[in-house]
Every structure is written in structure tokens, then in C-alpha cells.
PDB file of C-alpha atoms in Angstrom:
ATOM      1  CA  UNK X 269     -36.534   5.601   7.047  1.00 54.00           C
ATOM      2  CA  UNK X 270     -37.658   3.574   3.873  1.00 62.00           C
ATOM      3  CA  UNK X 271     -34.077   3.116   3.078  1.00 70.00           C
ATOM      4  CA  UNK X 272     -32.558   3.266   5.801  1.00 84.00           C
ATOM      5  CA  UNK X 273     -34.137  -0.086   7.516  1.00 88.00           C
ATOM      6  CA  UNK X 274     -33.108  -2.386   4.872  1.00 87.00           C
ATOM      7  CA  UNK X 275     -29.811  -0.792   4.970  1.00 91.00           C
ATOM      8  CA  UNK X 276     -29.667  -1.423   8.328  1.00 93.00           C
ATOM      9  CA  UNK X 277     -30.716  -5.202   8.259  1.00 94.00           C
ATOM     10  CA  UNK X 278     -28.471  -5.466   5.651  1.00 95.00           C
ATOM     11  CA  UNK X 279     -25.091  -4.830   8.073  1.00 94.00           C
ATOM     12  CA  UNK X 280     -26.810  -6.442  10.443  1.00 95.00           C
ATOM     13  CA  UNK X 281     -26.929  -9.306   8.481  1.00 95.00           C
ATOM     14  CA  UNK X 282     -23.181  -8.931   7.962  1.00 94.00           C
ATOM     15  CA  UNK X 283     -22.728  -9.084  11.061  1.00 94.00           C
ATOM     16  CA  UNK X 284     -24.330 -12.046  11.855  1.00 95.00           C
ATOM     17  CA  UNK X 285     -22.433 -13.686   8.757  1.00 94.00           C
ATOM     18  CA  UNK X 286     -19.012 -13.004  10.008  1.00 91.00           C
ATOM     19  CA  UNK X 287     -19.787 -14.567  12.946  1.00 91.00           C
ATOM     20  CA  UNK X 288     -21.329 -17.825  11.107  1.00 93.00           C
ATOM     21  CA  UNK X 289     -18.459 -17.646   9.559  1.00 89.00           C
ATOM     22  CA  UNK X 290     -16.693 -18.477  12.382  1.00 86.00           C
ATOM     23  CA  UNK X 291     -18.967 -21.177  13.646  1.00 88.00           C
ATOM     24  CA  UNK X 292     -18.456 -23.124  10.384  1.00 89.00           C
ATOM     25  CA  UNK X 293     -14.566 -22.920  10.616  1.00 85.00           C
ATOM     26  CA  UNK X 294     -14.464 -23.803  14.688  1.00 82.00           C
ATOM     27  CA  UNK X 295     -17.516 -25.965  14.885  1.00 79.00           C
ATOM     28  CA  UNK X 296     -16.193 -29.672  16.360  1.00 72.00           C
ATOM     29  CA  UNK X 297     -12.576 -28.242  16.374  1.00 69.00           C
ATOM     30  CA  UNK X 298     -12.564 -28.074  20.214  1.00 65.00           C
ATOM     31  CA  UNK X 299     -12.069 -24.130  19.910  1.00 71.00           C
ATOM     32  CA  UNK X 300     -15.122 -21.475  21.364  1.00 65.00           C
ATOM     33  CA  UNK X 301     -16.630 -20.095  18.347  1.00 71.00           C
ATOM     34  CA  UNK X 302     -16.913 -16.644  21.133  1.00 64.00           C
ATOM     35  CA  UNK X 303     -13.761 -16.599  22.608  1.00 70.00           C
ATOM     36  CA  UNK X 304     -10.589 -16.019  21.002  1.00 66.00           C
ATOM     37  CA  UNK X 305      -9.003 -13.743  18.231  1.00 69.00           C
ATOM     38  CA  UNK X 306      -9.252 -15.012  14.883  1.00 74.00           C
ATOM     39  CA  UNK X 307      -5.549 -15.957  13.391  1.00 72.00           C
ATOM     40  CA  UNK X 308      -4.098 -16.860  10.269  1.00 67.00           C
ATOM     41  CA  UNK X 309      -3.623 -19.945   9.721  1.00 65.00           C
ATOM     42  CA  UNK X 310      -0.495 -19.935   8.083  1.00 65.00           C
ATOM     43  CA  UNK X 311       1.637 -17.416   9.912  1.00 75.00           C
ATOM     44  CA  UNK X 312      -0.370 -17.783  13.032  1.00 69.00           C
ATOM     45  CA  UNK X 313      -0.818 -13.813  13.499  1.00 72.00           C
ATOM     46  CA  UNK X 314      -3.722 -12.382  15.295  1.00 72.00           C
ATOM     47  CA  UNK X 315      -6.134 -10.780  13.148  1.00 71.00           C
ATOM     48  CA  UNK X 316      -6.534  -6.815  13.535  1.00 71.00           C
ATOM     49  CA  UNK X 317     -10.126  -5.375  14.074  1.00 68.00           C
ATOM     50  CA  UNK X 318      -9.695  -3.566  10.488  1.00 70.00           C
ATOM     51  CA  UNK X 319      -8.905  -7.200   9.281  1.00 70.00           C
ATOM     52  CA  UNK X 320     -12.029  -8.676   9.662  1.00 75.00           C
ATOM     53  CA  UNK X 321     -14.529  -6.138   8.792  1.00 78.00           C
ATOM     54  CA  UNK X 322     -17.175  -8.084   6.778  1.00 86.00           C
ATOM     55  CA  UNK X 323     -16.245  -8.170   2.667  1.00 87.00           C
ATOM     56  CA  UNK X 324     -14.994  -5.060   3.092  1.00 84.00           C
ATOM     57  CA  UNK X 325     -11.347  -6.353   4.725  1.00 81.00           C
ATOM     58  CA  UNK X 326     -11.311  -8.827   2.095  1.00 82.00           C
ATOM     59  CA  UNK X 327     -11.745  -6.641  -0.606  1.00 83.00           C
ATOM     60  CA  UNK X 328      -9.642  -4.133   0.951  1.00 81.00           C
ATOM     61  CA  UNK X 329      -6.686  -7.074   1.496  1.00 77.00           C
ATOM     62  CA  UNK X 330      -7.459  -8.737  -2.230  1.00 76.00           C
ATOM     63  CA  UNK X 331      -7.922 -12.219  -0.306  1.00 75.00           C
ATOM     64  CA  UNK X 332      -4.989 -12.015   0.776  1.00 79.00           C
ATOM     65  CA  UNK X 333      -2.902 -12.138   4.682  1.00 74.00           C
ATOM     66  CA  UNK X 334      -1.595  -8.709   5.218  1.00 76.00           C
ATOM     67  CA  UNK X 335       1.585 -10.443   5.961  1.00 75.00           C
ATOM     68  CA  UNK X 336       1.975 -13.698   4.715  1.00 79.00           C
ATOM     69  CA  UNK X 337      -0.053 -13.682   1.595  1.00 74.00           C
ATOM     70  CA  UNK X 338      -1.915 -16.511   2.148  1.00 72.00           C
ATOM     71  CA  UNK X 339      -4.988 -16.664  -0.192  1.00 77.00           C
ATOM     72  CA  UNK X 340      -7.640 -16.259   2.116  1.00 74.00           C
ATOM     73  CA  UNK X 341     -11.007 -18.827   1.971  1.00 79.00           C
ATOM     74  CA  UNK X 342     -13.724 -17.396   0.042  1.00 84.00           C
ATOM     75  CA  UNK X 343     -16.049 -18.850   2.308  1.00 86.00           C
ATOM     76  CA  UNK X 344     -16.329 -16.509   4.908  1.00 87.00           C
ATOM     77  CA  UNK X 345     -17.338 -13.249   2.723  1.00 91.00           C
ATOM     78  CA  UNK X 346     -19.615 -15.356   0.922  1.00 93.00           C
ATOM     79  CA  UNK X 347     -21.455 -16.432   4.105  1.00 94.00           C
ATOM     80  CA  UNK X 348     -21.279 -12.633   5.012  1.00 94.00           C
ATOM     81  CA  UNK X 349     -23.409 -12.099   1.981  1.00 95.00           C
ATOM     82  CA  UNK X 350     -25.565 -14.809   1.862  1.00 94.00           C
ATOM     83  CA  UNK X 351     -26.851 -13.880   5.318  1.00 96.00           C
ATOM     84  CA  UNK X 352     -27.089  -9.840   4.693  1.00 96.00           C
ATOM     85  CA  UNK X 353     -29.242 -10.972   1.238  1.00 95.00           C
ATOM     86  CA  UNK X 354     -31.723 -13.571   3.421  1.00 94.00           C
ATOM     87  CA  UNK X 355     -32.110 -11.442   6.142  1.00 95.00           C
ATOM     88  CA  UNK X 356     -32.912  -8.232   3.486  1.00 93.00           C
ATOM     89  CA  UNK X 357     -35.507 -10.740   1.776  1.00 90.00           C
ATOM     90  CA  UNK X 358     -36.999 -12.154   4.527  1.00 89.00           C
ATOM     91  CA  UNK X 359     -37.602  -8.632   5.495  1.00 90.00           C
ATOM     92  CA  UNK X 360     -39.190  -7.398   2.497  1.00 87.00           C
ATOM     93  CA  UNK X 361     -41.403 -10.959   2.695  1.00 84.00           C
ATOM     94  CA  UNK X 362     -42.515 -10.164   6.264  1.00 85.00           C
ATOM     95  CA  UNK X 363     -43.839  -6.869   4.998  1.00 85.00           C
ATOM     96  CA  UNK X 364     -45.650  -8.206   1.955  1.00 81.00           C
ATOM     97  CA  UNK X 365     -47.327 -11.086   4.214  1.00 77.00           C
ATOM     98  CA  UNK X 366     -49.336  -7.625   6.449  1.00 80.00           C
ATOM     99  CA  UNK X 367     -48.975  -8.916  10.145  1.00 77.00           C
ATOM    100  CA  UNK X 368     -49.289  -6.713  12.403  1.00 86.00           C
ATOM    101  CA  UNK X 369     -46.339  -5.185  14.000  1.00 87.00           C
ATOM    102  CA  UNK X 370     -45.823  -7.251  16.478  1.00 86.00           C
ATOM    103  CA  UNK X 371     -45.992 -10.574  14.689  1.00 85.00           C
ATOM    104  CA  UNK X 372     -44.251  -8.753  11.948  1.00 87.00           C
ATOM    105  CA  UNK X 373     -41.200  -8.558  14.447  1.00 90.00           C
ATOM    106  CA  UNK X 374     -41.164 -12.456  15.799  1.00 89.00           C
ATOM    107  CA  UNK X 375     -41.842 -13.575  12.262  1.00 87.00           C
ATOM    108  CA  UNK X 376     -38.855 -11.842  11.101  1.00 91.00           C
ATOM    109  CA  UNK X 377     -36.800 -13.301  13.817  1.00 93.00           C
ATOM    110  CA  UNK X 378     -37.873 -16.197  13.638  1.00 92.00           C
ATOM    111  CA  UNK X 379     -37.421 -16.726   9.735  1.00 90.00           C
ATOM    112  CA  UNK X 380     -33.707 -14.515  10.414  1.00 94.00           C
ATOM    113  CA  UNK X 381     -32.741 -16.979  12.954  1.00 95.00           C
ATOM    114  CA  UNK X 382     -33.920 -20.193  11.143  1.00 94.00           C
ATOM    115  CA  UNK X 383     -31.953 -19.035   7.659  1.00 94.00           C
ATOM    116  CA  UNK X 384     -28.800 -18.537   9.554  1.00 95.00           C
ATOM    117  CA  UNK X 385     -28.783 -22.069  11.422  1.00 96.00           C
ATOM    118  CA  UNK X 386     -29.659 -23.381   8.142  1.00 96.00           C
ATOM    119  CA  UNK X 387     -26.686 -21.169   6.262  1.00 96.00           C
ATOM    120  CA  UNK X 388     -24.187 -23.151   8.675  1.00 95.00           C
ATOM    121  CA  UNK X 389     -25.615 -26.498   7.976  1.00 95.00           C
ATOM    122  CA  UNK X 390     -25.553 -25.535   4.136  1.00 95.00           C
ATOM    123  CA  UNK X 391     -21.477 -24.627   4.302  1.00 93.00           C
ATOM    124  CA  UNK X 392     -20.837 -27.312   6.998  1.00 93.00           C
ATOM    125  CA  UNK X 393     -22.405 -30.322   4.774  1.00 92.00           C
ATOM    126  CA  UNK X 394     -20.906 -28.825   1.392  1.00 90.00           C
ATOM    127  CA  UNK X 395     -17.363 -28.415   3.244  1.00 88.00           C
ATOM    128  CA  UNK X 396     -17.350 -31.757   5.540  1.00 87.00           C
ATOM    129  CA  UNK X 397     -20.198 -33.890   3.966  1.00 89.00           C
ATOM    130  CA  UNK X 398     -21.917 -34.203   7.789  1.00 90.00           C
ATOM    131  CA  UNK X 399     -24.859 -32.299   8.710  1.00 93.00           C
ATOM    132  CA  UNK X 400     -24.370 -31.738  12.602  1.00 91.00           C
ATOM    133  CA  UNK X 401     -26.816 -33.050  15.047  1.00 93.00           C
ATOM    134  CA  UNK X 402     -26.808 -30.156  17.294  1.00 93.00           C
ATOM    135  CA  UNK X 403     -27.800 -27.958  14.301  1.00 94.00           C
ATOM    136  CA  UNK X 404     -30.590 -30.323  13.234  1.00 95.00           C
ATOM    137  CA  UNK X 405     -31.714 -30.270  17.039  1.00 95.00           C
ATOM    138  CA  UNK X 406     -31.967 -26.243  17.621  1.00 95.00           C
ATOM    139  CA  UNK X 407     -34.146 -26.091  14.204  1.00 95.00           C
ATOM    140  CA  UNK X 408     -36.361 -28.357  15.638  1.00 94.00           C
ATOM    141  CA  UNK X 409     -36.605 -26.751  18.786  1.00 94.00           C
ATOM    142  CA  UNK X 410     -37.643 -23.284  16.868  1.00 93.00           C
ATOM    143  CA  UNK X 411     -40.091 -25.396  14.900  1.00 91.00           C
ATOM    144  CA  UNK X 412     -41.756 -26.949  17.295  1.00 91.00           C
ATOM    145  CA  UNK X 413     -41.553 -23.762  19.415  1.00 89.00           C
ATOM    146  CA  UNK X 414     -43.331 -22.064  16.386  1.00 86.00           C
ATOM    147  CA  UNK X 415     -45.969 -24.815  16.235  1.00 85.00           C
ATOM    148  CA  UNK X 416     -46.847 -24.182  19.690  1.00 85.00           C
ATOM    149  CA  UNK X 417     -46.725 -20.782  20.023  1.00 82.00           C
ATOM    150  CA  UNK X 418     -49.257 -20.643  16.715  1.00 77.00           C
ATOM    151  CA  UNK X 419     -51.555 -23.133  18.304  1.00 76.00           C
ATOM    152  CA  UNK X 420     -51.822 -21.247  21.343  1.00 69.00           C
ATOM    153  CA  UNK X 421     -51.994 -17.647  20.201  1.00 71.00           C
ATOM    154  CA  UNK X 422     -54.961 -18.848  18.234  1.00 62.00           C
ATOM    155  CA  UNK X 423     -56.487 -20.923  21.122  1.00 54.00           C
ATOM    156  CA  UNK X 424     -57.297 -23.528  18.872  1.00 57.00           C
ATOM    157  CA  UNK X 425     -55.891 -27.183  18.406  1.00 64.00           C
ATOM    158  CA  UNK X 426     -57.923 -27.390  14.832  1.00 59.00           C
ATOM    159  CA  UNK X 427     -54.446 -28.400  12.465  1.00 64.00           C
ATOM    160  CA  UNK X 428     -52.364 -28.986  15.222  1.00 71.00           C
ATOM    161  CA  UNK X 429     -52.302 -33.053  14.241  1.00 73.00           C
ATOM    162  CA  UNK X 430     -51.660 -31.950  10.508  1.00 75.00           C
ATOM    163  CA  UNK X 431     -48.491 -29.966  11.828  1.00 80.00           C
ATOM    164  CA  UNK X 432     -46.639 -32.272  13.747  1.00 87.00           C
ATOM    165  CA  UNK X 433     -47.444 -34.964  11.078  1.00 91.00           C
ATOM    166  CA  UNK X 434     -45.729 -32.850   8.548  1.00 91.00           C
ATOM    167  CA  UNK X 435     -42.462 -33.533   9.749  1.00 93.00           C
ATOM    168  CA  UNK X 436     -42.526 -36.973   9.472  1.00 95.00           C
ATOM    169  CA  UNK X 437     -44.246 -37.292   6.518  1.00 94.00           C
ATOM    170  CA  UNK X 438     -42.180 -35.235   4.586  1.00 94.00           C
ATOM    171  CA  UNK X 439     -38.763 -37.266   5.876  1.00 96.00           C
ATOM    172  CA  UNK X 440     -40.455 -40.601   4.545  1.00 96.00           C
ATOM    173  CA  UNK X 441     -39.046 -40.453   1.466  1.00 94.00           C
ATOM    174  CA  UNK X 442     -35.770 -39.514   2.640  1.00 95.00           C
ATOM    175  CA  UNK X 443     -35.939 -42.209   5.059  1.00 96.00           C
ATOM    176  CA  UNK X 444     -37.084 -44.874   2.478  1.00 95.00           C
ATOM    177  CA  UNK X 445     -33.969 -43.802   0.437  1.00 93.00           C
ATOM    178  CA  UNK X 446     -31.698 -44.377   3.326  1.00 93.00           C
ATOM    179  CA  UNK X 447     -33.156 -47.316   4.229  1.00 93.00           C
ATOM    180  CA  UNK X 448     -33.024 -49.536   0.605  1.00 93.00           C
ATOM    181  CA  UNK X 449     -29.588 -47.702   0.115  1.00 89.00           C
ATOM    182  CA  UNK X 450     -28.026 -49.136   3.635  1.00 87.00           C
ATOM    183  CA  UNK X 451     -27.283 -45.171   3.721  1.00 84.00           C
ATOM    184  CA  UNK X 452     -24.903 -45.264   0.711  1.00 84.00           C
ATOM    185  CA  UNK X 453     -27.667 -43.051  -1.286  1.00 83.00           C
ATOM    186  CA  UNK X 454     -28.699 -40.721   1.446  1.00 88.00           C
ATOM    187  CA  UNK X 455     -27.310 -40.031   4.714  1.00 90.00           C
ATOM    188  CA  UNK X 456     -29.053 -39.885   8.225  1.00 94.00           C
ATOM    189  CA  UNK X 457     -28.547 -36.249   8.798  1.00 93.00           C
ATOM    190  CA  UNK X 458     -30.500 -36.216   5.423  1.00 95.00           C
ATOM    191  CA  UNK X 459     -33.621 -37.554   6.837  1.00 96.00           C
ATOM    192  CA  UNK X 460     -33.397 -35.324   9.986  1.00 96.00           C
ATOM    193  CA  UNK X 461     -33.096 -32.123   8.208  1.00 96.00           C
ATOM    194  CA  UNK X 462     -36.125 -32.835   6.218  1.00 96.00           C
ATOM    195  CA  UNK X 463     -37.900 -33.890   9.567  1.00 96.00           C
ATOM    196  CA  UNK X 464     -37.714 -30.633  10.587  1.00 95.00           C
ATOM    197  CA  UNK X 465     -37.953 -28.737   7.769  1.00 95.00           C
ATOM    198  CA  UNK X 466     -41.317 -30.524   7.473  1.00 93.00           C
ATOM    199  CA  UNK X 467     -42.038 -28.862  10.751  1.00 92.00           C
ATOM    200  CA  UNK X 468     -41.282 -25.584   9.728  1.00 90.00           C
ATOM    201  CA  UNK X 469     -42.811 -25.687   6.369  1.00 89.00           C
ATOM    202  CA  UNK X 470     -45.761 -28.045   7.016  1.00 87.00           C
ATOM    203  CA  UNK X 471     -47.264 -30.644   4.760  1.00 87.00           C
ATOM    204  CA  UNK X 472     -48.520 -28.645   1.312  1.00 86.00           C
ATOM    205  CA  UNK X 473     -44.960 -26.215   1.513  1.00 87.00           C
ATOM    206  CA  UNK X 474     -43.363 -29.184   2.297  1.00 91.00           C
ATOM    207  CA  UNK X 475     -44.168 -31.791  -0.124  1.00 91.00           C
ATOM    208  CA  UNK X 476     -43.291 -29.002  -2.964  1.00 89.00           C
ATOM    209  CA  UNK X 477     -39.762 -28.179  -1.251  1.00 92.00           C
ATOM    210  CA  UNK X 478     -39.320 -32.314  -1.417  1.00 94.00           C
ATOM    211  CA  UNK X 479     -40.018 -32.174  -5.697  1.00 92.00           C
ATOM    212  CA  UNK X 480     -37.996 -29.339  -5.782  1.00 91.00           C
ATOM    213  CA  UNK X 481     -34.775 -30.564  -3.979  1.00 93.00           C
ATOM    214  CA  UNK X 482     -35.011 -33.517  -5.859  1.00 93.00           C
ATOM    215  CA  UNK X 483     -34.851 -31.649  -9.304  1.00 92.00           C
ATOM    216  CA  UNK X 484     -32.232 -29.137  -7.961  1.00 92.00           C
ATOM    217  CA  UNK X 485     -30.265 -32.264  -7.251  1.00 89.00           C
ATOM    218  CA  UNK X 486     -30.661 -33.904 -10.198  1.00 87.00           C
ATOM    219  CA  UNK X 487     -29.530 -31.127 -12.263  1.00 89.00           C
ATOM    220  CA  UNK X 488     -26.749 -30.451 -10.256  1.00 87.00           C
ATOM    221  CA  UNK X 489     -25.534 -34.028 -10.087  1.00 79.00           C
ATOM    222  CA  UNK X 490     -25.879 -34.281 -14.216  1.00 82.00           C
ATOM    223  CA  UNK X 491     -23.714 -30.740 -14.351  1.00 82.00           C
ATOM    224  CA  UNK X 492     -21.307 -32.166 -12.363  1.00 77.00           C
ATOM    225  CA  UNK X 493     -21.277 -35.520 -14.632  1.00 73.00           C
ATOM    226  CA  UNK X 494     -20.690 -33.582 -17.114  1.00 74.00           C
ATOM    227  CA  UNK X 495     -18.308 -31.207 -16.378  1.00 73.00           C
ATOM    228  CA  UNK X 496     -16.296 -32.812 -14.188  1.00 65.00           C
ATOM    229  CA  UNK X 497     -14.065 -35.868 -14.501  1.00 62.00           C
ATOM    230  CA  UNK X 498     -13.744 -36.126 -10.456  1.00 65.00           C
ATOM    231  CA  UNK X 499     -17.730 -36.649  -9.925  1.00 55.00           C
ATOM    232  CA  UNK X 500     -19.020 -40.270 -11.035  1.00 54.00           C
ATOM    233  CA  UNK X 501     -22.519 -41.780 -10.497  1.00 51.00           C
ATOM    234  CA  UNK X 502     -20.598 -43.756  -7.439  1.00 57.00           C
ATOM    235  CA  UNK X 503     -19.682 -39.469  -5.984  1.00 60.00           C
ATOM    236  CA  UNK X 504     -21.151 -38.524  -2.420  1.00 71.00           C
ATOM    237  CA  UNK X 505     -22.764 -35.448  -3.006  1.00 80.00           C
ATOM    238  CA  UNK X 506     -24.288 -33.434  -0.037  1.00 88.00           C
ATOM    239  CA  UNK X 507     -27.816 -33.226  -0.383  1.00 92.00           C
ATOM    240  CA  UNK X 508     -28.611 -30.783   2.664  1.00 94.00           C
ATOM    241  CA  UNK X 509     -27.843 -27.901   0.475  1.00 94.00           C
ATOM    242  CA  UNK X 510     -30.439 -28.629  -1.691  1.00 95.00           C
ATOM    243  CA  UNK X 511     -33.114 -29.097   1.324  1.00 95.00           C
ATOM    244  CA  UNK X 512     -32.130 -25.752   1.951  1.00 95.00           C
ATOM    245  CA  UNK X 513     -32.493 -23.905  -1.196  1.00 94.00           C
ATOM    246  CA  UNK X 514     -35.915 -25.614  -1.752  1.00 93.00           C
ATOM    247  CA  UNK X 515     -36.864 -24.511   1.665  1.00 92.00           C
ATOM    248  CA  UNK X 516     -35.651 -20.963   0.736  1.00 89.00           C
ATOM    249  CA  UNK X 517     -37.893 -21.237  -2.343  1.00 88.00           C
ATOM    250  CA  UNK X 518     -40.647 -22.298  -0.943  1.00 87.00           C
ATOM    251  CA  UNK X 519     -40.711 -19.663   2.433  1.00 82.00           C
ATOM    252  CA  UNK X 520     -39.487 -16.706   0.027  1.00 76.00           C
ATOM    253  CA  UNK X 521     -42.761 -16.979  -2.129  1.00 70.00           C
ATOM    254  CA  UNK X 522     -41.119 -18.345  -5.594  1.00 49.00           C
ATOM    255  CA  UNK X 523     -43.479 -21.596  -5.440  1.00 43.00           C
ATOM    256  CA  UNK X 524     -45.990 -20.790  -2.774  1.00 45.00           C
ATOM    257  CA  UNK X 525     -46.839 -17.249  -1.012  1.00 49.00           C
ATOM    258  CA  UNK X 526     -47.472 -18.848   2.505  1.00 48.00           C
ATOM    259  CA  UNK X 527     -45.730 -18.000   5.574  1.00 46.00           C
ATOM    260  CA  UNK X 528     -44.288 -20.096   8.457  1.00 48.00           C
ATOM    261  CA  UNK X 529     -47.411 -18.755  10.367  1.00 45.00           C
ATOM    262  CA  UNK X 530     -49.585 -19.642   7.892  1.00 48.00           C
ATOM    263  CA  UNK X 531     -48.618 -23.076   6.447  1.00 46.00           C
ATOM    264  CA  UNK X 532     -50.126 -25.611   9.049  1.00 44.00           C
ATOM    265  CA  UNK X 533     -53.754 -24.499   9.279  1.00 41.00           C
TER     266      UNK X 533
END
């Protein structure tokens, strides 16, 4: 049973990642991301059920169309694994943190569902450069939903004014970059994701996963500068990824061992 539950999460998370994998391709195409057959785009043909297991079909085909050849995008079993590997961790952390079973349960939902919105965002900003709105507006509805459910499982309002402050205060700096920029340093959707990310985090997680997107992104940026002659100081780069992997950080227990549950009071 040991094994066999992280196992389990595991393809579950799979799962979940093959179909994020299609929301990030169909997402403001005009196409349902839970109707149709997935095709190749080059020869148009409809994808067999053996075709799209997760990793393994694209092992299995060497990244390639079964009957074209066209080098597949190694996007999707990337997102496959990135999702299998958060969902396994976020496991293991909601054992370490001791809830009881119960909370164990919606904690690990929770956290599961959060890390897969924010997975999409992550791929959608890196592909398109635009963080969606209607992404930015679901994690805010699970983080306020969080905030209230905490306040009222614990009947008590004590840190309730510290929580909802947390999301603005930790987009301030975002939105002070925006704002002397005229947006040319730091995007909107920027200041929005952190808005909620100071929700879910709250103010002491948050103000850490602020320093540490900052140096993420300023290594990055020099690598880039460095390494590549298409990147210039003048480049757009997407900062939303980094939000996210300082927000994975933080919530995994590298920089601080508090939980979503636990951060606001």
C-alpha cells in the first residue's frame, strides 16, 4: 500500500497532464479542450487511443507521427511529467505536514488542483508571453475559497485581515514595476498572478517567494545574455514562470515548512 499510493498518484498525475496538455494547445483557439479527437497537425489524422498514452506513446513513436513523421512538440510529455512529479510531492508534503485524514485529503486537492492551473499558466506565458485572465481568476477563486473555508473551520476571524492583505501587498511591487515601466518592464497579468499567489501563500511565504522570483529571474535573464545572441537587455521575457517556481519553493518546504493552511495565522 506504501508503494502503491504514490504509484498511483503518480498516473494519476499523468493523467491530468495529458489533459493540460491539451488545454495549453486549444486554450483561445476557439476549439473545446473536452470534445474532439486530438489530430496531427500536419497530416490532419486522428490520433489512435495507443497514440496518446502519456510519455509512453511518445517514447514508443520516438517523437515522431506514426505516419507523417512530423517531430512531435516536446511540450506535452513534459507537462505529463511535471504534473505526475507535483502531484507525487505535494503528496509526500501533505503527509509530512500530520493533518488529519480528512484535511489531509482537501489539502492535497487543493495544493493538486492549484499546481496544475498554475502548470498551464507556466507553459501558456513561456509559449505565448500572456498569462490568461480566466486562469488568474479560478486561482483566486480557490484562494479565497481556502481563506474562507480556514477562517470558518476555526471559528475565528483573528488573521483574517492579515490574509486578504497579503495579496495585495505582495503584488505592490509588481505593480510599482508596471507602473514606472508604462508596462514595458512587467506586464499586467504579472501583477495579477502575484495578487493571488499572495492569497494563497500569505504575507511571510509570500514576501520570500517575491526575493526569490526576482533572483531566479535575474539569473536566468544574465544566462540568457550570455548565451544567447537573440536575448538583449531590450528581450520580453515571461516572468510568470518564475512566480511559479518560487511559489513551488516556497509551498514544497525548500525555504519555509508552512502549509497553505497554515501560512495566514
Amino acid at each position: 500500500m506504501i508503494i502503491f499510493l504514490p504509484l498511483f498518484i503518480f498516473g494519476l498525475g499523468l493523467l491530468v497532464g495529458s489533459f493540460l496538455g491539451v488545454v495549453i494547445v486549444r486554450f483561445h483557439t476557439g476549439r473545446s479542450i473536452v470534445k474532439g479527437r486530438s489530430k496531427c497537425d500536419r497530416c490532419n489524422r486522428t490520433l489512435e487511443w495507443y497514440e496518446m498514452l502519456p510519455v509512453v506513446s511518445f517514447l514508443a513513436l520516438r517523437g515522431k507521427c506514426r505516419t507523417c513523421k512530423l517531430h512531435l512538440s516536446f511540450q506535452h510529455p513534459i507537462v505529463e511529467l511535471c504534473v505526475a512529479i507535483s502531484f507525487v510531492l505535494l503528496y509526500i508534503h501533505t503527509i509530512l505536514l500530520g493533518l488529519p485524514l480528512a484535511l489531509s485529503v482537501l489539502y492535497f486537492i487543493f495544493s493538486a488542483t492549484v499546481a496544475s492551473v498554475l502548470i498551464v499558466v507556466f507553459a501558456y506565458d513561456l509559449k505565448h508571453k500572456i498569462i490568461p485572465d480566466r486562469l488568474v481568476y479560478i486561482l483566486g477563486a480557490l484562494s479565497l475559497g481556502m481563506i474562507a473555508f480556514v477562517t470558518y473551520t476555526a471559528h475565528s476571524f483573528i488573521g483574517l485581515g492579515d490574509a486578504l492583505i497579503a495579496g495585495p501587498l505582495v503584488a505592490t511591487p509588481f505593480f510599482l514595476i508596471w507602473l514606472i515601466s508604462k508596462g514595458r518592464a512587467m506586464g499586467f497579468g504579472d501583477v495579477k498572478l502575484a495578487l493571488v499567489l499572495g492569497w494563497l501563500l500569505g504575507i511571510r511565504a509570500g514576501v520570500v517567494m517575491i526575493f526569490v522570483s526576482f533572483w531566479i529571474g535575474g539569473i536566468v535573464g544574465l544566462f540568457l545574455l550570455a548565451l544567447s545572441k537573440k536575448h538583449s537587455l531590450k528581450s520580453e521575457i515571461p516572468f510568470a514562470p518564475f512566480l511559479i517556481i518560487a511559489t513551488a519553493l516556497v509551498v514544497l518546504g525548500s525555504l519555509t515548512q508552512y502549509s497553505f493552511l497554515q501560512l495566514w495565522f
